[in-house]
Amino acid sequence: MAKDKLTKITPNKVVTELFSEVSAIIAEARKNAYRAVNVAMVQAYWRIGEVIVKHELQGKERADYGEKTLEVLSKKLTIDFGKGFAVTNLRYMKLFFSHFPIHHALRDELSWTHYRLLLKVKTEESRSFYEAETVNSRWSSRELERQIDSMLFERLKLSKNKDEILQLSSKGQIIEEAKDLIKNPYIFEFLDIADKNSYLEKTLEQSLTDKLQNFLLELGKGFAFVARQKRISIDGNHYYIDLVFYNYILKCFVLIDLKTKKLSPEMIGKMDFYVRYYENEERGSDDKPTIGLVLSSDKNQSIARYTLLEDSKQIFAAEYQLYFPSEEDLTRQISGERERIEIEKRLAE
C-alpha cells in the first residue's frame, strides 16, 4: 500500500525532471571546479617559471648548470606530483614567465594548453592577437592551433593599415563593416585535397558543406549557414548561388561563389547580379546590405584591380589554398600587396 502511494506521488515524469535538475547542478559544479583548478594550475606554472628564471639569474654557475638542474628537478617533481613536470614543460614555464611577465594579466578563460600554443608564436603582436581572439571567440586549444598554423593574423593584416593592425593586435578582430569579414587567402587544408587541379567546383562545394564546422571556423565570426545551391528565378530562368550564409554580427546575407579557375570579369559580374537580386528580393527591412564573395583558386590581382572598385563595400574577391601557407610565401604576398597599395596611392596623388 505504501509502495503504491509512493508510486503515485513520484511518477516517472517527476523523477525524470528531478534527475535532470540535479544532473545540471552536478555538471555545473564540476565545470566550475575544473575551471578553478585550471586557473590555479596556470598561475602555479607562471610562478614556477618565475622561480626557475630567478634561480638561473643568480649567477653564471647556476646558468651553466641550468639544463642539468631542470632534468633533476623534473625527476623529483614527477616522483612527488606525477605527470606534467617533464623537462619540456618546465622550459615552457620559463617561457611563460618571460613572455607574460605581468601576473595579473593572465586570462582565466585560457588553459595551460592554450598558453603553450601561444608561446610558440614568434612575435608579441601576433601572440597578443591570438590571445585576445581566443578569449573573444572562445576557441578551443585545437581551434587556436589551427588558426596559428593557418597564419590567420598575417592574413588579416594584408588589407589593414598600421593603425588597424595595432588594433587587431591588442583587441583581436573587430567586425564593423563588410571588409572586416574578408581575409586573403582562405585556407581549406581540412579538405585533404592534394591537387587543386584534380577536382571540380561541385566537389569543392560538397567537401566544404560536408565539413561545415571547419568551414565556419575559417570564415570567421558570426557566420550561420543558410543554403547550398540557392535557386533564384527571373523571367523563367533559373540561377544557382553556390553557398549562402548570414552574418549575425553585421546582420546581412553573405553570398559565396566557388571557382576552381583564375578570377575573371565574368565571375565578378555574375556575383554583382546575385547581390542585386538579394538586395531587391531577399533582404529584410532590418538587414544590412548583402555581401558577395568570389573565392577562386587564383585571385588574379590585375583582374581584381580593374573589375572591383577600391571603395567596393559589397563585392569582394579572394583566393583559397588547400594547404597551410609557408611563412615565406605569405610574407612575400604581404609585401607585394603593400607595395601595390603604395604605388596606387602615389598615382592617385
Coordinates of C-alpha atoms in Angstrom, one line a residue:
M1 CA 0.0 0.0 0.0
A2 CA 2.8 2.4 1.0
K3 CA 4.6 1.4 -2.2
D4 CA 1.6 2.2 -4.3
K5 CA 1.1 5.5 -2.6
L6 CA 4.8 6.4 -3.2
T7 CA 4.5 5.5 -6.9
K8 CA 1.5 7.9 -7.2
I9 CA 3.4 10.7 -5.5
T10 CA 6.6 10.3 -7.5
P11 CA 5.7 9.0 -11.0
N12 CA 8.4 8.6 -13.7
K13 CA 7.9 12.1 -15.1
V14 CA 8.7 13.7 -11.7
V15 CA 11.7 11.5 -11.2
T16 CA 13.0 12.3 -14.7
E17 CA 12.6 16.1 -14.1
L18 CA 14.3 15.8 -10.7
F19 CA 17.1 13.8 -12.2
S20 CA 17.6 16.4 -14.9
E21 CA 17.8 19.3 -12.5
V22 CA 20.2 17.5 -10.1
S23 CA 22.3 16.4 -13.1
A24 CA 22.6 20.0 -14.3
I25 CA 23.7 21.2 -10.8
I26 CA 26.4 18.5 -10.6
A27 CA 27.6 19.2 -14.2
E28 CA 27.8 23.0 -13.4
A29 CA 29.6 22.3 -10.1
R30 CA 32.1 20.0 -11.9
K31 CA 32.6 22.6 -14.6
N32 CA 33.3 25.4 -12.1
A33 CA 35.6 23.1 -10.2
Y34 CA 37.5 22.3 -13.3
R35 CA 37.7 26.0 -14.2
A36 CA 39.0 26.8 -10.7
V37 CA 41.6 24.1 -10.9
N38 CA 42.7 25.2 -14.3
V39 CA 43.1 28.8 -13.2
A40 CA 45.1 27.7 -10.1
M41 CA 47.4 25.5 -12.2
V42 CA 48.1 28.1 -14.8
Q43 CA 49.0 30.6 -12.1
A44 CA 51.2 27.9 -10.4
Y45 CA 53.0 27.3 -13.7
W46 CA 53.7 31.0 -14.1
R47 CA 55.1 31.1 -10.5
I48 CA 57.3 28.0 -11.2
G49 CA 58.6 29.7 -14.3
E50 CA 59.4 32.8 -12.2
V51 CA 61.3 30.8 -9.6
I52 CA 63.3 28.9 -12.2
V53 CA 64.3 32.1 -14.1
K54 CA 65.2 34.0 -10.9
H55 CA 67.3 31.0 -9.8
E56 CA 69.2 30.9 -13.0
L57 CA 69.8 34.7 -12.9
Q58 CA 71.6 34.5 -9.6
G59 CA 74.9 33.7 -11.1
K60 CA 76.8 32.3 -14.2
E61 CA 77.4 29.0 -12.4
R62 CA 73.7 28.4 -11.9
A63 CA 73.0 29.4 -15.5
D64 CA 75.7 26.9 -16.8
Y65 CA 74.0 24.1 -15.0
G66 CA 70.5 25.2 -15.9
E67 CA 69.6 22.3 -18.2
K68 CA 71.0 19.7 -15.8
T69 CA 69.2 21.3 -12.9
L70 CA 65.9 21.1 -14.9
E71 CA 66.4 17.4 -15.5
V72 CA 67.0 16.7 -11.8
L73 CA 64.1 18.9 -10.8
S74 CA 61.8 17.2 -13.4
K75 CA 62.5 13.8 -12.0
K76 CA 61.9 14.8 -8.4
L77 CA 58.7 16.6 -9.2
T78 CA 57.4 13.7 -11.2
I79 CA 58.0 11.3 -8.3
D80 CA 56.2 13.5 -5.9
F81 CA 53.4 15.1 -8.1
G82 CA 53.0 12.8 -11.1
K83 CA 52.9 13.8 -14.8
G84 CA 53.1 17.4 -16.0
F85 CA 56.6 18.2 -15.0
A86 CA 58.7 16.9 -17.9
V87 CA 61.8 19.0 -18.8
T88 CA 59.9 20.3 -21.9
N89 CA 57.0 21.5 -19.8
L90 CA 59.4 23.2 -17.3
R91 CA 61.0 25.0 -20.3
Y92 CA 57.5 26.2 -21.3
M93 CA 57.0 27.5 -17.7
K94 CA 60.2 29.6 -18.1
L95 CA 59.0 31.0 -21.4
F96 CA 55.6 31.6 -19.8
F97 CA 57.0 33.8 -17.2
S98 CA 59.3 35.6 -19.7
H99 CA 56.5 36.3 -22.3
F100 CA 53.7 37.0 -19.9
P101 CA 55.6 39.0 -17.2
I102 CA 52.5 40.7 -15.6
H103 CA 51.0 38.1 -13.4
H104 CA 47.5 39.6 -13.0
A105 CA 47.2 39.8 -16.8
L106 CA 46.8 36.0 -17.2
R107 CA 43.4 35.2 -18.7
D108 CA 41.2 32.8 -16.6
E109 CA 39.5 31.7 -19.8
L110 CA 42.7 30.1 -21.2
S111 CA 44.1 26.7 -20.3
W112 CA 47.7 25.7 -20.0
T113 CA 47.4 24.1 -23.4
H114 CA 46.2 27.4 -24.8
Y115 CA 49.2 29.2 -23.3
R116 CA 51.7 26.5 -24.6
L117 CA 50.4 27.2 -28.1
L118 CA 50.7 30.9 -27.6
L119 CA 54.3 30.5 -26.5
K120 CA 55.1 29.0 -30.0
V121 CA 54.0 32.3 -31.7
K122 CA 57.1 34.3 -32.7
T123 CA 56.1 37.9 -32.3
E124 CA 54.5 39.8 -29.5
E125 CA 51.9 41.5 -31.7
S126 CA 50.7 38.2 -33.2
R127 CA 50.7 36.5 -29.8
S128 CA 48.6 39.3 -28.4
F129 CA 46.1 38.9 -31.2
Y130 CA 45.7 35.2 -30.8
E131 CA 45.3 35.6 -27.0
A132 CA 42.6 38.2 -27.4
E133 CA 40.8 36.3 -30.2
T134 CA 40.9 33.0 -28.3
V135 CA 39.0 34.7 -25.5
N136 CA 36.7 36.7 -27.7
S137 CA 35.8 33.7 -30.0
R138 CA 36.0 31.1 -27.3
W139 CA 38.4 28.9 -29.3
S140 CA 39.3 25.5 -28.0
S141 CA 43.0 24.7 -28.0
R142 CA 42.6 22.7 -31.2
E143 CA 40.9 25.7 -32.9
L144 CA 43.6 28.0 -31.7
E145 CA 46.3 25.7 -33.0
R146 CA 44.6 25.6 -36.4
Q147 CA 44.4 29.4 -36.6
I148 CA 48.0 29.8 -35.7
D149 CA 49.1 27.2 -38.3
S150 CA 47.0 28.9 -40.9
M151 CA 48.6 32.3 -40.0
L152 CA 45.3 34.0 -39.5
F153 CA 46.9 37.1 -38.1
E154 CA 49.2 37.6 -41.0
R155 CA 46.3 37.0 -43.5
L156 CA 44.1 39.6 -41.8
K157 CA 47.0 42.1 -41.9
L158 CA 47.0 42.1 -45.7
S159 CA 44.2 44.6 -46.0
K160 CA 44.9 46.8 -43.0
N161 CA 46.9 50.0 -42.4
K162 CA 49.2 50.5 -39.4
D163 CA 46.5 51.8 -37.0
E164 CA 44.2 48.9 -37.9
I165 CA 47.0 46.3 -37.4
L166 CA 47.7 47.8 -33.9
Q167 CA 44.0 47.5 -33.0
L168 CA 44.0 43.9 -34.4
S169 CA 46.9 43.0 -32.2
S170 CA 45.6 44.5 -29.0
K171 CA 41.8 43.7 -29.3
G172 CA 41.5 40.9 -31.8
Q173 CA 39.3 41.0 -34.9
I174 CA 36.7 43.7 -34.7
I175 CA 33.8 43.3 -37.2
E176 CA 32.3 46.7 -38.1
E177 CA 31.9 46.6 -41.8
A178 CA 32.0 44.2 -44.7
K179 CA 35.7 44.3 -45.4
D180 CA 36.4 43.2 -41.9
L181 CA 35.0 39.8 -42.7
I182 CA 37.3 39.2 -45.6
K183 CA 40.7 37.6 -45.4
N184 CA 43.1 36.5 -48.2
P185 CA 43.9 33.8 -48.8
Y186 CA 41.3 31.5 -47.3
I187 CA 42.8 28.1 -46.1
F188 CA 41.0 24.8 -46.8
E189 CA 43.6 22.4 -45.6
F190 CA 40.9 20.4 -43.7
L191 CA 39.5 19.2 -47.0
D192 CA 42.6 16.9 -47.6
I193 CA 42.6 17.6 -51.3
A194 CA 46.2 17.2 -52.5
D195 CA 46.0 18.6 -56.1
K196 CA 43.9 21.7 -56.7
N197 CA 43.6 20.7 -60.4
S198 CA 42.1 17.3 -59.7
Y199 CA 38.6 18.4 -58.6
L200 CA 35.5 20.1 -59.9
E201 CA 33.7 23.1 -58.3
K202 CA 30.9 20.8 -57.4
T203 CA 33.4 18.6 -55.5
L204 CA 34.8 21.6 -53.7
E205 CA 31.3 22.8 -52.7
Q206 CA 30.3 19.3 -51.5
S207 CA 33.5 19.0 -49.4
L208 CA 33.1 22.3 -47.8
T209 CA 29.5 21.6 -46.8
D210 CA 30.5 18.1 -45.5
K211 CA 33.0 19.8 -43.2
L212 CA 30.8 22.8 -42.4
Q213 CA 32.1 23.3 -38.9
N214 CA 35.7 23.6 -40.2
F215 CA 34.5 25.9 -42.9
L216 CA 32.6 28.2 -40.5
L217 CA 35.8 28.4 -38.3
E218 CA 37.7 29.6 -41.4
L219 CA 35.1 32.0 -42.5
G220 CA 35.3 33.7 -39.1
K221 CA 33.0 35.3 -36.6
G222 CA 29.2 35.3 -36.7
F223 CA 28.5 33.1 -39.7
A224 CA 25.4 30.9 -40.0
F225 CA 24.8 28.5 -42.9
V226 CA 21.6 29.3 -44.9
A227 CA 21.6 27.4 -48.2
R228 CA 23.6 25.5 -50.8
Q229 CA 22.8 25.9 -54.5
K230 CA 20.2 28.6 -53.7
R231 CA 17.9 28.9 -56.7
I232 CA 16.8 32.3 -57.9
S233 CA 14.4 32.6 -60.8
I234 CA 13.9 35.6 -63.1
D235 CA 11.6 35.5 -66.1
G236 CA 11.5 31.7 -66.1
N237 CA 15.3 31.4 -66.0
H238 CA 16.9 29.7 -63.0
Y239 CA 20.3 30.6 -61.5
Y240 CA 22.1 28.9 -58.6
I241 CA 24.2 30.6 -55.9
D242 CA 26.8 28.1 -54.6
L243 CA 26.6 29.0 -50.9
V244 CA 24.5 31.4 -48.8
F245 CA 25.4 32.4 -45.2
Y246 CA 24.1 35.0 -42.8
N247 CA 26.4 37.0 -40.6
Y248 CA 24.6 37.9 -37.4
I249 CA 27.3 40.5 -36.4
L250 CA 26.8 42.6 -39.4
K251 CA 23.2 41.4 -39.9
C252 CA 23.5 40.7 -43.6
F253 CA 23.5 37.8 -46.1
V254 CA 26.8 36.7 -47.5
L255 CA 26.8 35.0 -50.9
I256 CA 29.8 32.9 -51.9
D257 CA 30.6 31.7 -55.4
L258 CA 33.3 29.0 -55.6
K259 CA 35.7 28.8 -58.7
T260 CA 38.5 26.4 -59.4
K261 CA 39.9 28.7 -62.1
K262 CA 41.5 32.2 -62.1
L263 CA 39.3 35.1 -61.3
S264 CA 37.7 36.7 -64.4
P265 CA 35.5 39.7 -65.1
E266 CA 32.6 37.4 -65.8
M267 CA 32.8 35.9 -62.3
I268 CA 32.6 39.4 -60.7
G269 CA 29.7 40.3 -63.0
K270 CA 27.8 37.2 -62.0
M271 CA 28.3 37.9 -58.3
D272 CA 27.1 41.5 -58.8
F273 CA 23.9 40.1 -60.4
Y274 CA 23.4 37.8 -57.4
V275 CA 23.9 40.6 -54.9
R276 CA 21.5 42.9 -56.7
Y277 CA 18.9 40.2 -56.7
Y278 CA 19.2 39.6 -53.0
E279 CA 19.1 43.3 -52.3
N280 CA 15.7 43.5 -54.1
E281 CA 14.1 40.2 -53.3
E282 CA 15.6 38.6 -50.1
R283 CA 17.0 41.4 -47.9
G284 CA 14.7 42.2 -45.0
S285 CA 14.0 45.7 -43.7
D286 CA 16.3 45.1 -40.7
D287 CA 19.1 43.5 -42.8
K288 CA 22.3 45.4 -43.8
P289 CA 23.5 45.4 -47.5
T290 CA 24.2 41.9 -48.9
I291 CA 27.9 40.9 -49.3
G292 CA 29.2 38.9 -52.3
L293 CA 32.5 37.0 -52.2
V294 CA 34.1 35.2 -55.2
L295 CA 36.5 32.5 -54.0
S296 CA 38.8 31.4 -56.7
S297 CA 42.0 29.3 -56.9
D298 CA 43.8 32.3 -58.2
K299 CA 42.6 35.8 -57.3
N300 CA 44.4 37.3 -60.4
Q301 CA 45.3 40.7 -58.9
S302 CA 45.2 42.5 -62.2
I303 CA 41.6 41.4 -62.9
A304 CA 40.5 42.2 -59.4
R305 CA 42.0 45.7 -59.7
Y306 CA 40.1 46.6 -62.8
T307 CA 36.8 44.9 -62.0
L308 CA 36.5 45.8 -58.3
L309 CA 36.4 49.4 -57.3
E310 CA 38.8 50.3 -54.4
D311 CA 35.9 51.5 -52.3
S312 CA 33.8 48.4 -53.0
K313 CA 31.7 47.8 -49.9
Q314 CA 29.6 44.8 -51.1
I315 CA 31.6 42.6 -53.6
F316 CA 34.9 41.1 -52.8
A317 CA 37.3 38.6 -54.4
A318 CA 39.8 36.3 -52.6
E319 CA 41.9 33.3 -53.2
Y320 CA 41.7 30.0 -51.5
Q321 CA 44.5 27.5 -50.8
L322 CA 44.3 23.8 -49.9
Y323 CA 47.3 23.8 -47.6
F324 CA 48.8 25.9 -44.9
P325 CA 50.9 28.8 -46.3
S326 CA 54.6 29.0 -45.6
E327 CA 55.8 32.0 -43.7
E328 CA 58.0 33.0 -46.7
D329 CA 55.1 32.8 -49.2
L330 CA 52.8 34.9 -47.0
T331 CA 55.4 37.4 -46.2
R332 CA 56.1 37.9 -49.9
Q333 CA 52.4 38.2 -50.6
I334 CA 52.0 40.8 -47.8
S335 CA 55.0 42.8 -49.1
G336 CA 53.6 42.7 -52.7
E337 CA 50.2 43.8 -51.5
R338 CA 51.6 46.8 -49.6
E339 CA 53.8 47.8 -52.4
R340 CA 50.8 47.7 -54.8
I341 CA 48.8 49.9 -52.4
E342 CA 51.6 52.4 -52.1
I343 CA 52.0 52.7 -55.9
E344 CA 48.3 53.2 -56.4
K345 CA 48.3 55.9 -53.7
R346 CA 51.2 57.8 -55.4
L347 CA 49.5 57.5 -58.8
A348 CA 46.3 58.9 -57.3
E349 CA 48.1 62.0 -55.8

